[in-house]
Coordinates of C-alpha atoms and ligand atoms in Angstrom, one line a residue:
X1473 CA 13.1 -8.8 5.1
X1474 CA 15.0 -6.0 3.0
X1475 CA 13.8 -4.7 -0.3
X1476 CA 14.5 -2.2 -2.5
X1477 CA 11.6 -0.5 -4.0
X1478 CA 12.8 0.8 -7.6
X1479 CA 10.6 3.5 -9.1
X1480 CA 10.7 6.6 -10.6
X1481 CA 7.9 8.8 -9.2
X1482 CA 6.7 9.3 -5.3
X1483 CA 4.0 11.3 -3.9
X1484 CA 4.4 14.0 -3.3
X1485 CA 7.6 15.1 -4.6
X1486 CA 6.8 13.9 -8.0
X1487 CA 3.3 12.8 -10.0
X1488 CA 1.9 11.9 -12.9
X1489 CA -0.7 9.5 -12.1
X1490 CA -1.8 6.8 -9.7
X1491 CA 1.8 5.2 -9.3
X1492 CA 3.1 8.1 -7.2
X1493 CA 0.0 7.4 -4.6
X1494 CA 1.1 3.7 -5.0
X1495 CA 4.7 4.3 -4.4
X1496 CA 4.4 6.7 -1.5
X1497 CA 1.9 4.6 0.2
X1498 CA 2.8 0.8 -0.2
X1499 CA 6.3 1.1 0.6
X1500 CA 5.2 2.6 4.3
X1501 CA 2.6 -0.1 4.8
X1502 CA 5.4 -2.5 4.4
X1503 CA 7.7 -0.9 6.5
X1504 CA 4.5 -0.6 9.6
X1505 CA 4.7 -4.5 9.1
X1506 CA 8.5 -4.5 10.0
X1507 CA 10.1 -4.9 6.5
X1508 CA 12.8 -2.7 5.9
X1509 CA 11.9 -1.6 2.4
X1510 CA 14.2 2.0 1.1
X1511 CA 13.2 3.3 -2.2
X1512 CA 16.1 3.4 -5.4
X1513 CA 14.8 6.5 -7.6
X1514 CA 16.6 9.0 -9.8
X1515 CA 17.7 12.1 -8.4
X1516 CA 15.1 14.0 -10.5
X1517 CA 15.3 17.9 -9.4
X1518 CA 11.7 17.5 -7.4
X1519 CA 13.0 14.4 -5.6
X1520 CA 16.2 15.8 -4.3
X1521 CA 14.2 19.3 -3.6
X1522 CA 11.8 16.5 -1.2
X1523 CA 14.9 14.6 0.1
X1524 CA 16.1 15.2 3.7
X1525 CA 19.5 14.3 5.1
X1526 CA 21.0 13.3 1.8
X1527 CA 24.8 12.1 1.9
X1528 CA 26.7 9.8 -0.9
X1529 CA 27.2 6.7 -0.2
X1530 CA 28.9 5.0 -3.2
X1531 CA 29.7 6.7 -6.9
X1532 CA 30.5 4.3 -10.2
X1533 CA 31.3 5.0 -13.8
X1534 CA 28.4 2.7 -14.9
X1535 CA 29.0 0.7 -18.6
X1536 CA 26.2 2.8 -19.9
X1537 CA 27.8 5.2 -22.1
X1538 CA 30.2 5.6 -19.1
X1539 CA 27.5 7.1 -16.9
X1540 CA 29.4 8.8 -13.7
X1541 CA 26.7 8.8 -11.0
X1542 CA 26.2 9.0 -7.3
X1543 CA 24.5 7.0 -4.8
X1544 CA 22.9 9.2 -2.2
X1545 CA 21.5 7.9 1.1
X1546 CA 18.3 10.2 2.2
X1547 CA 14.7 10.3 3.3
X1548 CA 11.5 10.5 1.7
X1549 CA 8.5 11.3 4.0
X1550 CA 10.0 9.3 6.5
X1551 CA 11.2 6.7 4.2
X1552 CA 14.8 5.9 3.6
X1553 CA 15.7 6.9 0.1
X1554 CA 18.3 5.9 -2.2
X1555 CA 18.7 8.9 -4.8
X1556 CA 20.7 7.9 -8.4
X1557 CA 22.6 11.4 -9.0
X1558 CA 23.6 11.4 -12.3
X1559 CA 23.6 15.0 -13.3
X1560 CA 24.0 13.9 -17.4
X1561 CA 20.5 11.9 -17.5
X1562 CA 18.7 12.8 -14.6
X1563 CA 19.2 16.7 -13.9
X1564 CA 16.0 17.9 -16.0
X1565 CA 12.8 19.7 -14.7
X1566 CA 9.3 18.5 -15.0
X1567 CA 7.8 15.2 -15.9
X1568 CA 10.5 12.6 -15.6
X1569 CA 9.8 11.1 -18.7
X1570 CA 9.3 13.7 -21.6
X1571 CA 10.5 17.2 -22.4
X1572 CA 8.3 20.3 -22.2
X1573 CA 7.0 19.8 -25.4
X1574 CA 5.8 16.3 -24.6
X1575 CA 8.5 14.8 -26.4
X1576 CA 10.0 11.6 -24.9
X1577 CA 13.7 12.2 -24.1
X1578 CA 15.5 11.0 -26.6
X1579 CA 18.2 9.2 -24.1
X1580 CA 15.6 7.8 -22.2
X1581 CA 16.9 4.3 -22.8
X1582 CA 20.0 5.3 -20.9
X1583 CA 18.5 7.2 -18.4
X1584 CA 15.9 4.0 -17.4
X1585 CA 18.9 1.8 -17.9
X1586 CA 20.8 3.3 -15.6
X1587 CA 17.7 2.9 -12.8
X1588 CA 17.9 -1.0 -13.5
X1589 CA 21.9 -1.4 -13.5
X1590 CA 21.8 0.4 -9.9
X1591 CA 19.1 -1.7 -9.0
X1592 CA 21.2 -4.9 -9.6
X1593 CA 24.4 -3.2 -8.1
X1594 CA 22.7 -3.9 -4.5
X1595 CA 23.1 -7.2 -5.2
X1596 CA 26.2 -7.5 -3.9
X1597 CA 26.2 -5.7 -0.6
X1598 CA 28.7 -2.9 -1.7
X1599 CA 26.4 0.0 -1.9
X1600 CA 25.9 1.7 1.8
X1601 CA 26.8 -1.8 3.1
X1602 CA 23.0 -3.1 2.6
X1603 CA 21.9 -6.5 0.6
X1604 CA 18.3 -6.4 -0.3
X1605 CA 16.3 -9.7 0.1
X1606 CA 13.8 -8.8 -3.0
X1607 CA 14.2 -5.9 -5.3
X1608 CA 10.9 -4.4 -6.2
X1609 CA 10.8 -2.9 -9.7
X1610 CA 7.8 -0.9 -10.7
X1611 CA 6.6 -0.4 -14.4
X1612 CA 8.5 -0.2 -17.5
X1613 CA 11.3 2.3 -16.4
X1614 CA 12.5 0.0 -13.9
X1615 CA 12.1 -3.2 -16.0
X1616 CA 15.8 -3.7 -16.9
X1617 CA 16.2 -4.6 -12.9
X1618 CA 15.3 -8.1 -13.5
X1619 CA 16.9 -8.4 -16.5
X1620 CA 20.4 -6.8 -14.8
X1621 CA 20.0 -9.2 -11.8
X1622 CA 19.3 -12.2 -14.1
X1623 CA 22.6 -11.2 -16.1
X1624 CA 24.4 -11.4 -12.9
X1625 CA 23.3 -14.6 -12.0
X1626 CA 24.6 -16.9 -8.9
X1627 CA 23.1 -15.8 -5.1
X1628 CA 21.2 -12.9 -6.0
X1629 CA 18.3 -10.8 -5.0
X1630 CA 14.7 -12.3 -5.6
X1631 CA 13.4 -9.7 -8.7
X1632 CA 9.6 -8.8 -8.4
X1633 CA 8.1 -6.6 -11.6
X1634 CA 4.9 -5.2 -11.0
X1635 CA 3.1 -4.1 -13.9
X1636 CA 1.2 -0.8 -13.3
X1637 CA -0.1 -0.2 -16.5
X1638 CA 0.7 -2.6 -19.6
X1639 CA 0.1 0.3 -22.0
X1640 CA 3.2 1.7 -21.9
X1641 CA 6.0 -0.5 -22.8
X1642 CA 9.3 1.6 -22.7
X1643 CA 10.1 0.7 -26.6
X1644 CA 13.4 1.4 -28.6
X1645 CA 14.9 1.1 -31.3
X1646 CA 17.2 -2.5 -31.7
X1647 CA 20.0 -0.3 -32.1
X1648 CA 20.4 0.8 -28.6
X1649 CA 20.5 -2.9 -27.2
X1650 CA 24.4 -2.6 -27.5
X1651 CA 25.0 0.1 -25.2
X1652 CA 22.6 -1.6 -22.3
X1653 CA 25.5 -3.6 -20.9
X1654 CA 23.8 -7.1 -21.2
X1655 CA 24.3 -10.2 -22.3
X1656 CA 24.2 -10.6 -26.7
X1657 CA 21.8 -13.5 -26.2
X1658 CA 18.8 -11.1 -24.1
X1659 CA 18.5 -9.5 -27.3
X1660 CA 16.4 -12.1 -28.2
X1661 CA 12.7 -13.5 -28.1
X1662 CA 13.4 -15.1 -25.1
X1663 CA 14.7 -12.1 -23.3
X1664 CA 13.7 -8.4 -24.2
X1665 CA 13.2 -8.5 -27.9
X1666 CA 10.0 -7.5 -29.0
X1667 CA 9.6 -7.9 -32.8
X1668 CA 13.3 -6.3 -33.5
X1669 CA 12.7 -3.4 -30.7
X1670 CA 14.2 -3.1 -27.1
X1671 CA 11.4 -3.5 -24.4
X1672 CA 12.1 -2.6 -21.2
X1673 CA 8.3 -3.8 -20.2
X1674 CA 9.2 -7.6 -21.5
X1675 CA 12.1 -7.2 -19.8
X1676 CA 10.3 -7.2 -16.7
X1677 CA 7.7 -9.6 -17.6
X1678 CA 10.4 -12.3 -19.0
X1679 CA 12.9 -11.8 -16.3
X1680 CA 11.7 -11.0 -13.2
X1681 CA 11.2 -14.1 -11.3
X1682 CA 7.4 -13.0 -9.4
X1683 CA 5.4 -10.4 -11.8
X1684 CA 2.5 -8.4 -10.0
X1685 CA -0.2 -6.5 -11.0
X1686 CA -2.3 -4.0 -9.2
X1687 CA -6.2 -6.0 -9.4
X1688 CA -7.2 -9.9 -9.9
X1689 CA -9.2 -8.7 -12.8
X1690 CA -6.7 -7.7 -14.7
X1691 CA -4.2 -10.2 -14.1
X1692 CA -6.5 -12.5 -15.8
X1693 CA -7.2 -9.4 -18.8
X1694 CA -4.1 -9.2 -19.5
X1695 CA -3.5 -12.8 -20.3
X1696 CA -6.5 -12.4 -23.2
X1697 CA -5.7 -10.8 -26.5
X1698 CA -8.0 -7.7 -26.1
X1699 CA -5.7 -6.5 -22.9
X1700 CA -2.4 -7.6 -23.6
X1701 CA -0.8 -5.4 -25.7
X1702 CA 1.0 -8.2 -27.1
X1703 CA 2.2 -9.4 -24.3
X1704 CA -0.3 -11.7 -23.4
X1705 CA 1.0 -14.9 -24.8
X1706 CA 4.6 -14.2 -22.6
X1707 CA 2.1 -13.1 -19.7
X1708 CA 0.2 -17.0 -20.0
X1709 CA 3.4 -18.8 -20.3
X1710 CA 3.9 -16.9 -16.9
X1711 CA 0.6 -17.0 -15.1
X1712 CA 2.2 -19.6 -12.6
X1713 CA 4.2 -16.5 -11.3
X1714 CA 1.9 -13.8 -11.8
X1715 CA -0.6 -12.5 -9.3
X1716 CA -3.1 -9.3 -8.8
X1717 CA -3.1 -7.6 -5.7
X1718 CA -4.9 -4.8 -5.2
X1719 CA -4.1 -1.0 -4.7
X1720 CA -5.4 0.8 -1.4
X1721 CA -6.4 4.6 -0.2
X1722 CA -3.4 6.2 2.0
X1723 CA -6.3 8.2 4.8
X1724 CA -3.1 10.4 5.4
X1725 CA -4.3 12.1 2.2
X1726 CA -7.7 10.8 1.5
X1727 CA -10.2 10.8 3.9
X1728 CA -12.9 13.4 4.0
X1729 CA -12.8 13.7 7.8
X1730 CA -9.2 15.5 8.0
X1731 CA -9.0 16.2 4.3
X1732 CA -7.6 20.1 4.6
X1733 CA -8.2 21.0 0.9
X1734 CA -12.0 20.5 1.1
X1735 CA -14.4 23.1 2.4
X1736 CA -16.4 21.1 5.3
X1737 CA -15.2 17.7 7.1
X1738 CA -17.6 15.0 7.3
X1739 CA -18.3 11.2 8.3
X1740 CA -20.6 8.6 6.9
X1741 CA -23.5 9.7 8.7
X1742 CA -22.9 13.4 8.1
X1743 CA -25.0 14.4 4.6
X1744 CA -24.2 18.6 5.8
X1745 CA -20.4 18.4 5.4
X1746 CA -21.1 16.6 1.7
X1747 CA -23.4 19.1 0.5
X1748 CA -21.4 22.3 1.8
X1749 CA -18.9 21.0 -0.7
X1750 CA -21.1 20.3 -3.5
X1751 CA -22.2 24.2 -2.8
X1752 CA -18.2 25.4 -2.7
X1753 CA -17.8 23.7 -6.0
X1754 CA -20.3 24.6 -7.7
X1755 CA -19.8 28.5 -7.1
X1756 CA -15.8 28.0 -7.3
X1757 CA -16.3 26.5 -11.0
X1758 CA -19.5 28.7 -11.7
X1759 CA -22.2 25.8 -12.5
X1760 CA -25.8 26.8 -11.1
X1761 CA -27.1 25.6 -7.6
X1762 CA -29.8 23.1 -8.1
X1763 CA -31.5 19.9 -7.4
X1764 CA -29.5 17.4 -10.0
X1765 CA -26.4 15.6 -9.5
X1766 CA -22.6 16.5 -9.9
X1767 CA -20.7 14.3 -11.6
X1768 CA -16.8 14.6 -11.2
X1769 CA -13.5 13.5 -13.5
X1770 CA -10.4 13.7 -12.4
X1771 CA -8.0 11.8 -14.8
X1772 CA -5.6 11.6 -17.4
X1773 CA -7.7 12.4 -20.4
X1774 CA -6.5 9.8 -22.8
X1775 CA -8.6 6.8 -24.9
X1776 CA -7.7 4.5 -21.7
X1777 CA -9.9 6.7 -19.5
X1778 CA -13.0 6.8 -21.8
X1779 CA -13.3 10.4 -21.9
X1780 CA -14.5 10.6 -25.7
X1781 CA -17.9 8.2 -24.0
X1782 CA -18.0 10.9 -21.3
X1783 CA -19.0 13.4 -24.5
X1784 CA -20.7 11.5 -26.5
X1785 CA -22.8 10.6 -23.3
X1786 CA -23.4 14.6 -22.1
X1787 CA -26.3 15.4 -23.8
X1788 CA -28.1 12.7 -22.0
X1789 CA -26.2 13.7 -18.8
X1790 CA -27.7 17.0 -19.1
X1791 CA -31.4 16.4 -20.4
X1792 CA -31.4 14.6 -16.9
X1793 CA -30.5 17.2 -15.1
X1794 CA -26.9 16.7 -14.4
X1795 CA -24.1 19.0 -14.0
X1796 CA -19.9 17.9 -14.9
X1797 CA -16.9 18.8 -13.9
X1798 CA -13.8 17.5 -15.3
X1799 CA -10.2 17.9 -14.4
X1800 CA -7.3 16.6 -16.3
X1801 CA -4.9 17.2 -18.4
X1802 CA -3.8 14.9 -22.1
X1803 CA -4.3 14.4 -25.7
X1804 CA -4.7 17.8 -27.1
X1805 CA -7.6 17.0 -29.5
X1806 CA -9.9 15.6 -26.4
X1807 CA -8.8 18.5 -24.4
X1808 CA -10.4 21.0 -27.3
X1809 CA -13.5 19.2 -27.0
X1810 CA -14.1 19.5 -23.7
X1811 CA -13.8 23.0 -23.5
X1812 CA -15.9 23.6 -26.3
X1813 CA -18.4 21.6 -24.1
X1814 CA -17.8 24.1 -21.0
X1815 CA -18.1 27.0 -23.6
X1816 CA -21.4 25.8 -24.9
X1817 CA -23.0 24.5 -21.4
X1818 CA -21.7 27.4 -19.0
X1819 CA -23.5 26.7 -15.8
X1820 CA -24.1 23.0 -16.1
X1821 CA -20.3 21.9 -17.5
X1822 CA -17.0 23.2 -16.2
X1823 CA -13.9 21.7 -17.4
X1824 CA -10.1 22.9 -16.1
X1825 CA -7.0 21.3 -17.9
X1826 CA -4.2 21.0 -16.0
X1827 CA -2.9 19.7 -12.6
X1828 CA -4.6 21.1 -9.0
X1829 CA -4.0 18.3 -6.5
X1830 CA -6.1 20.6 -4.0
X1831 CA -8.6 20.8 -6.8
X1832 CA -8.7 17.3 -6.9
X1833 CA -10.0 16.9 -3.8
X1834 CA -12.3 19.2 -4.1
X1835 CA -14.1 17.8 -7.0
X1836 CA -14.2 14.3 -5.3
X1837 CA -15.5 15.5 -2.2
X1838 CA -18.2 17.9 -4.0
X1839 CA -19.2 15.3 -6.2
X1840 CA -22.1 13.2 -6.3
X1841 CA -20.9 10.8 -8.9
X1842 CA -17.2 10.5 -9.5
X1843 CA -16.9 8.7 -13.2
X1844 CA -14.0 6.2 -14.2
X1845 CA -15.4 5.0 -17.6
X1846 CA -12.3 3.4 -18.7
X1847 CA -11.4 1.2 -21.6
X1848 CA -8.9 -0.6 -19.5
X1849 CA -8.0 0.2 -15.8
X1850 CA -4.5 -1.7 -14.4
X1851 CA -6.8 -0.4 -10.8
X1852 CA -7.4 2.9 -10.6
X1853 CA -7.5 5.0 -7.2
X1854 CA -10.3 7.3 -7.9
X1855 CA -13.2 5.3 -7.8
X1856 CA -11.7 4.2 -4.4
X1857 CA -11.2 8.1 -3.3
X1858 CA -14.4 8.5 -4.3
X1859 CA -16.0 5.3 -2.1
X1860 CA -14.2 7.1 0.9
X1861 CA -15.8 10.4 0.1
X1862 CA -19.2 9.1 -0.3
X1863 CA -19.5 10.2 -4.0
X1864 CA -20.9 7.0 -5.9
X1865 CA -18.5 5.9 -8.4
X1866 CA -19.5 5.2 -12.2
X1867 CA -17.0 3.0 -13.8
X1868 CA -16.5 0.3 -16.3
X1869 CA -16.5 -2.8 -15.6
X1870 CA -13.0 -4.0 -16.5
X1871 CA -9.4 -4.4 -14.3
X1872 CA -9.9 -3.0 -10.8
X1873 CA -13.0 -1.0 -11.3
X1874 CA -15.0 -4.2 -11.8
X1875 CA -13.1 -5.5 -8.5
X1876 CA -13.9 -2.4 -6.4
X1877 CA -17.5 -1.1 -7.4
X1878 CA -20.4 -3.3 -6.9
X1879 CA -23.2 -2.3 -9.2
X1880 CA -27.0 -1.4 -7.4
X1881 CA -28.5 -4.4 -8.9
X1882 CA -32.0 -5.5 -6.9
X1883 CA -29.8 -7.8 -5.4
X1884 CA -26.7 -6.2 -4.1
X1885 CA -29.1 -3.2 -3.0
X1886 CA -30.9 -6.1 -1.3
X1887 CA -27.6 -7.2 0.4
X1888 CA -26.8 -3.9 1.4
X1889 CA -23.4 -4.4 -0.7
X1890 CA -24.4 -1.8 -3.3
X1891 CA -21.6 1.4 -3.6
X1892 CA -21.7 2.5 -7.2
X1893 CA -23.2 1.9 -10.6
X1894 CA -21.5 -0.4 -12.7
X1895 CA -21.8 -1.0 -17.1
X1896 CA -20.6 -3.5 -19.5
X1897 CA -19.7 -2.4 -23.5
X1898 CA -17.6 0.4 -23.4
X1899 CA -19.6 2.5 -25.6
X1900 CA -21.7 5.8 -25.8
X1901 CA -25.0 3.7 -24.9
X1902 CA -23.3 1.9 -22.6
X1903 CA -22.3 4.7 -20.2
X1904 CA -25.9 6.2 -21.2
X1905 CA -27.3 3.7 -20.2
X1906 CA -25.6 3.7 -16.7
X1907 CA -26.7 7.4 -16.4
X1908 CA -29.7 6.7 -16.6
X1909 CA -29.6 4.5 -13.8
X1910 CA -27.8 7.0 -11.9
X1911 CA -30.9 9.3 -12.3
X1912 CA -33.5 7.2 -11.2
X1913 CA -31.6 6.1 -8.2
X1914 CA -31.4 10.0 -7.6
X1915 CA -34.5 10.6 -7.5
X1916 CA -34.7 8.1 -4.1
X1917 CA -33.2 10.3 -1.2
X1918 CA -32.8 7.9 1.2
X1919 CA -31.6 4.8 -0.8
X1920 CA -29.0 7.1 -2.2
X1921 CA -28.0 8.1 1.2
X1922 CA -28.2 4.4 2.4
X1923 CA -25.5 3.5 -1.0
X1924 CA -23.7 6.7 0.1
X1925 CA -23.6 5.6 3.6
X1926 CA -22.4 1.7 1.9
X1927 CA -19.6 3.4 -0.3
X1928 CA -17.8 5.1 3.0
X1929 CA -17.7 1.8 4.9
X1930 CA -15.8 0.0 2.3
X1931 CA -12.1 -0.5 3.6
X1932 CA -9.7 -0.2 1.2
X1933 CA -6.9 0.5 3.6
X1934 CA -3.1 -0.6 2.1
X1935 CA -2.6 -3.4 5.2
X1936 CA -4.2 -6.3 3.3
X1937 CA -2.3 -5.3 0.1
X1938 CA 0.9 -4.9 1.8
X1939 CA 0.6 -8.0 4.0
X1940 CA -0.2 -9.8 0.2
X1941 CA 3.4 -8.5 -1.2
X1942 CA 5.5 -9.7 2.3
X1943 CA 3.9 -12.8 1.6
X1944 CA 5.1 -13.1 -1.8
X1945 CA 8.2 -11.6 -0.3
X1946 CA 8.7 -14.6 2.0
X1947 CA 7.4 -17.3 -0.8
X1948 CA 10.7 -16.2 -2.5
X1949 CA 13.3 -15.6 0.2
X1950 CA 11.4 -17.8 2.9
X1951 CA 15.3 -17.4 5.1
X1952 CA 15.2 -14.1 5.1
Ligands
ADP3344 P1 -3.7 6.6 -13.6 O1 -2.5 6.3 -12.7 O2 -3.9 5.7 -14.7 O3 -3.6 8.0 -14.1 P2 -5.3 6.3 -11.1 O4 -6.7 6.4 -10.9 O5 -4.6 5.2 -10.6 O6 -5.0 6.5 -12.7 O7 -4.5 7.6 -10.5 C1 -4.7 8.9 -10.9 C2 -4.1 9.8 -9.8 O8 -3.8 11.0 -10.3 C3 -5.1 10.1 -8.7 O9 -4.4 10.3 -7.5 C4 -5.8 11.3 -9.2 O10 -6.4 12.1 -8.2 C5 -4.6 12.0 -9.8 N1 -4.9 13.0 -10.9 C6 -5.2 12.7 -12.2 N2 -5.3 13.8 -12.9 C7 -5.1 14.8 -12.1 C8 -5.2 16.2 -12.3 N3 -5.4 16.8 -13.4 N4 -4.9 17.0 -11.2 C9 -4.7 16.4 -10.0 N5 -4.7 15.1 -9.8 C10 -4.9 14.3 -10.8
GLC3345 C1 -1.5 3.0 -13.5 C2 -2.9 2.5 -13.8 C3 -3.9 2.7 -12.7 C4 -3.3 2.3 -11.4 C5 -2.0 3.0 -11.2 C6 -1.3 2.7 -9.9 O1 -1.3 4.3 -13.8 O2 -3.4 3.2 -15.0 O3 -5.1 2.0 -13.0 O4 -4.2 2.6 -10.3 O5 -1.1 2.7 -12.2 O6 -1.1 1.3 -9.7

């Protein structure tokens, strides 16, 4: 089974959120089952920098805005890599998708194009002499894939679209359609017209022929109104096709035993290695040593996350007792608030903006509550880092949260299945609510080292996941 994996971010050369873990980790699990799955990325600065043993392998002028590019053949962490060098679009430093002033590129369209169109070049068995079975396209900047492989028609590729997050469509103007290179009649409501706008995300959705997303839960959310970001009609005239499978924690880089950014090592029975990093933390980031609770963020800091419930919630947070750390980096104006929160709570709130993957770590490990209070979460990979580090996860219920965090209700303590505290409404009272919860069960030393002990057994290991996506693999190209 061959596949080409099309993204535009890999841990880690290059991050900005969960999709990097995703793509870094997924594509190996597949390849320990015996598929032979290479990456197609652009040659971004930080991915050539990571590549090893790069060499061309085919060069085009492509039809998009007569493009001149490279094919490079290379290695990514031990994974075989095909690089799009195309010095015009791609050659730029920093986040691949917007400028240093947070400004989406204004040639984006190309540039994503141009990932697609290369995608659907494979095809044909020309490019290093290697036919992929399936290509793989994740997210909206690889949703023109589908739509370039459904153009070409006849004995193609199998086209799979998974759908990491359906908040970000990859939206232009109508105007641009006519220098994608595809067929007049895809410009259309049937094809990748969204009301008089380019959409590279219905793209995906309309033309790939298996669409994926990363939890159960929110393949059925984002068939309702309320999730779908208007794309939830297409998404139910599709549900025949469209599955959730669920994102995993690579132990390469998460696991608290052989973690080497956090201060002690520990197991599940180990409570000494735990608090030795609740102690580092709190003196690295100056909060007081005490009896109360840590709670951790490390996210994005955008609506989709739930920070603003996070503040509205603190004052309750801290009249119990408890201590925050957040890290993150995002909209500006919640950014300001949270360091006006550290300013006014020194000792019991420390917030950092910015990007510290050792940091990271360091805060999920020292934590005793890692919170994920999101409006709407594809899957998210914290709340599982946290499981695996023992720190109780506090998290919506909504999208992969609600499929990964069983809430310490009487009966799932009862069970013994308890790992985390669970709440409904996504509002203020909501989240105070589930703090409270959180500090009563604190109170209880040993049925919070019993959950903590329940959290570090769950296995959310990639090998399930990955043996889910060769399945699909095979449902579409059973010969190959
Ligand atoms: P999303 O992809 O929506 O941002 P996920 O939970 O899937 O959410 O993944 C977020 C990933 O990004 C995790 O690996 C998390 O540790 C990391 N991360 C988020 N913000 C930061 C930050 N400021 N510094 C370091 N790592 C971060
Ligand atoms: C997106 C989602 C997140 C998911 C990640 C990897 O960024 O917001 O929930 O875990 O992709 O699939």
């Amino acid at each position: 089974m061959r596949a080409l994996y099309v993204s535009t971010e890999v841990f880690p050369a290059l991050k900005t959120g969960g999709l990097a873990d995703v793509n870094a980790a997924l594509p190996a699990a597949l390849r320990a089952l015996g598929a032979d799955v290479r990456l197609l990325l652009p040659a971004f600065p930080a991915i050539t920098r990571a590549a090893t043993d790069l060499q061309a392998v085919a060069q085009f002028t492509a039809p998009l805005a007569a493009t001149k590019l490279r094919v490079l053949r290379g290695t990514l962490d031990g994974v075989p890599a095909y690089l799009i060098e195309a010095e015009k679009l791609f050659a730029r430093d920093g986040n691949p998708y917007v400028d240093a002033a947070g400004q989406d590129w204004p040639d984006n369209h190309l540039r994503f194009a141009l990932l697609g169109w290369v995608a659907a070049r494979f095809a044909d068995g020309s490019i290093d002499g290697w036919r992929p079975d399936i290509v793989h396209a994740h997210d909206w900047h690889a949703g023109l894939a589908p739509a370039y492989l459904a153009a070409r028609g006849g004995d193609r590729p199998g086209s799979i679209f998974t759908v990491h997050n359906l908040g970000f469509h990859g939206e232009f103007p109508g105007e641009t359609f006519g220098a994608l290179a595809l067929p007049e009649n895809f410009f259309s409501i049937y094809g990748l017209e969204f009301y008089g706008k380019v959409n590279f995300m219905k793209a995906g959705l309309h033309y790939a022929d298996r669409i994926t997303t990363v939890s159960p839960s929110y393949a059925r959310e984002i068939q309702q109104a309320e999730f779908g970001f208007g794309m939830d009609g297409l998404l139910r005239s599709r549900s025949g096709v469209l599955t959730g499978i669920l994102n995993g924690v690579d132990p390469a880089h998460w696991n608290p035993q052989t973690d080497p950014h956090i201060t002690a090592h520990y197991g599940t029975a180990d409570a000494a290695g735990k608090r030795a990093c609740k102690t580092a933390l709190r003196s690295e980031l100056g909060l007081t040593q005490g009896d109360g609770p840590v709670f951790g963020i490390v996210s994005r800091l955008t609506a989709q996350k739930g920070i603003d419930l996070v503040l509205e919630a603190l004052p309750a947070m801290l009249a119990g007792g408890g201590q925050l750390v957040v890290l993150g980096s995002g909209e500006a104006a919640l950014e300001k608030q949270l360091r006006a929160m550290a300013t006014a709570h020194r000792g019991a709130v420390s917030v950092c903006i910015g990007y510290d993957e050792a940091l990271a770590h360091r805060i999920i490990a020292g934590s005793d509550v890692v919170l994920v209070p999101s409006r709407f979460e594809p899957c998210g990979l914290t709340q599982l880092y946290a499981l695996a580090y023992g720190s109780l996860p506090l998290v919506r219920r909504v999208g992969g949260l609600a499929d990964t965090v069983c809430d310490v209700s009487p009966a799932h303590v009862a069970a013994g299945s308890a790992t985390g505290f669970v709440f409904a409404e996504a509002t203020a009272a909501g989240l105070r609510d589930a703090l409270q919860r959180v500090l009563v069960a604190w109170r209880e030393p040993k049925s919070w080292a019993r959950l903590r002990a329940n959290a570090m057994r769950q296995d959310f290991g990639w090998a399930a996941s990955a043996r889910r996506y060769l399945e699909l693999y095979r449902e579409l190209r059973p010969q190959a």
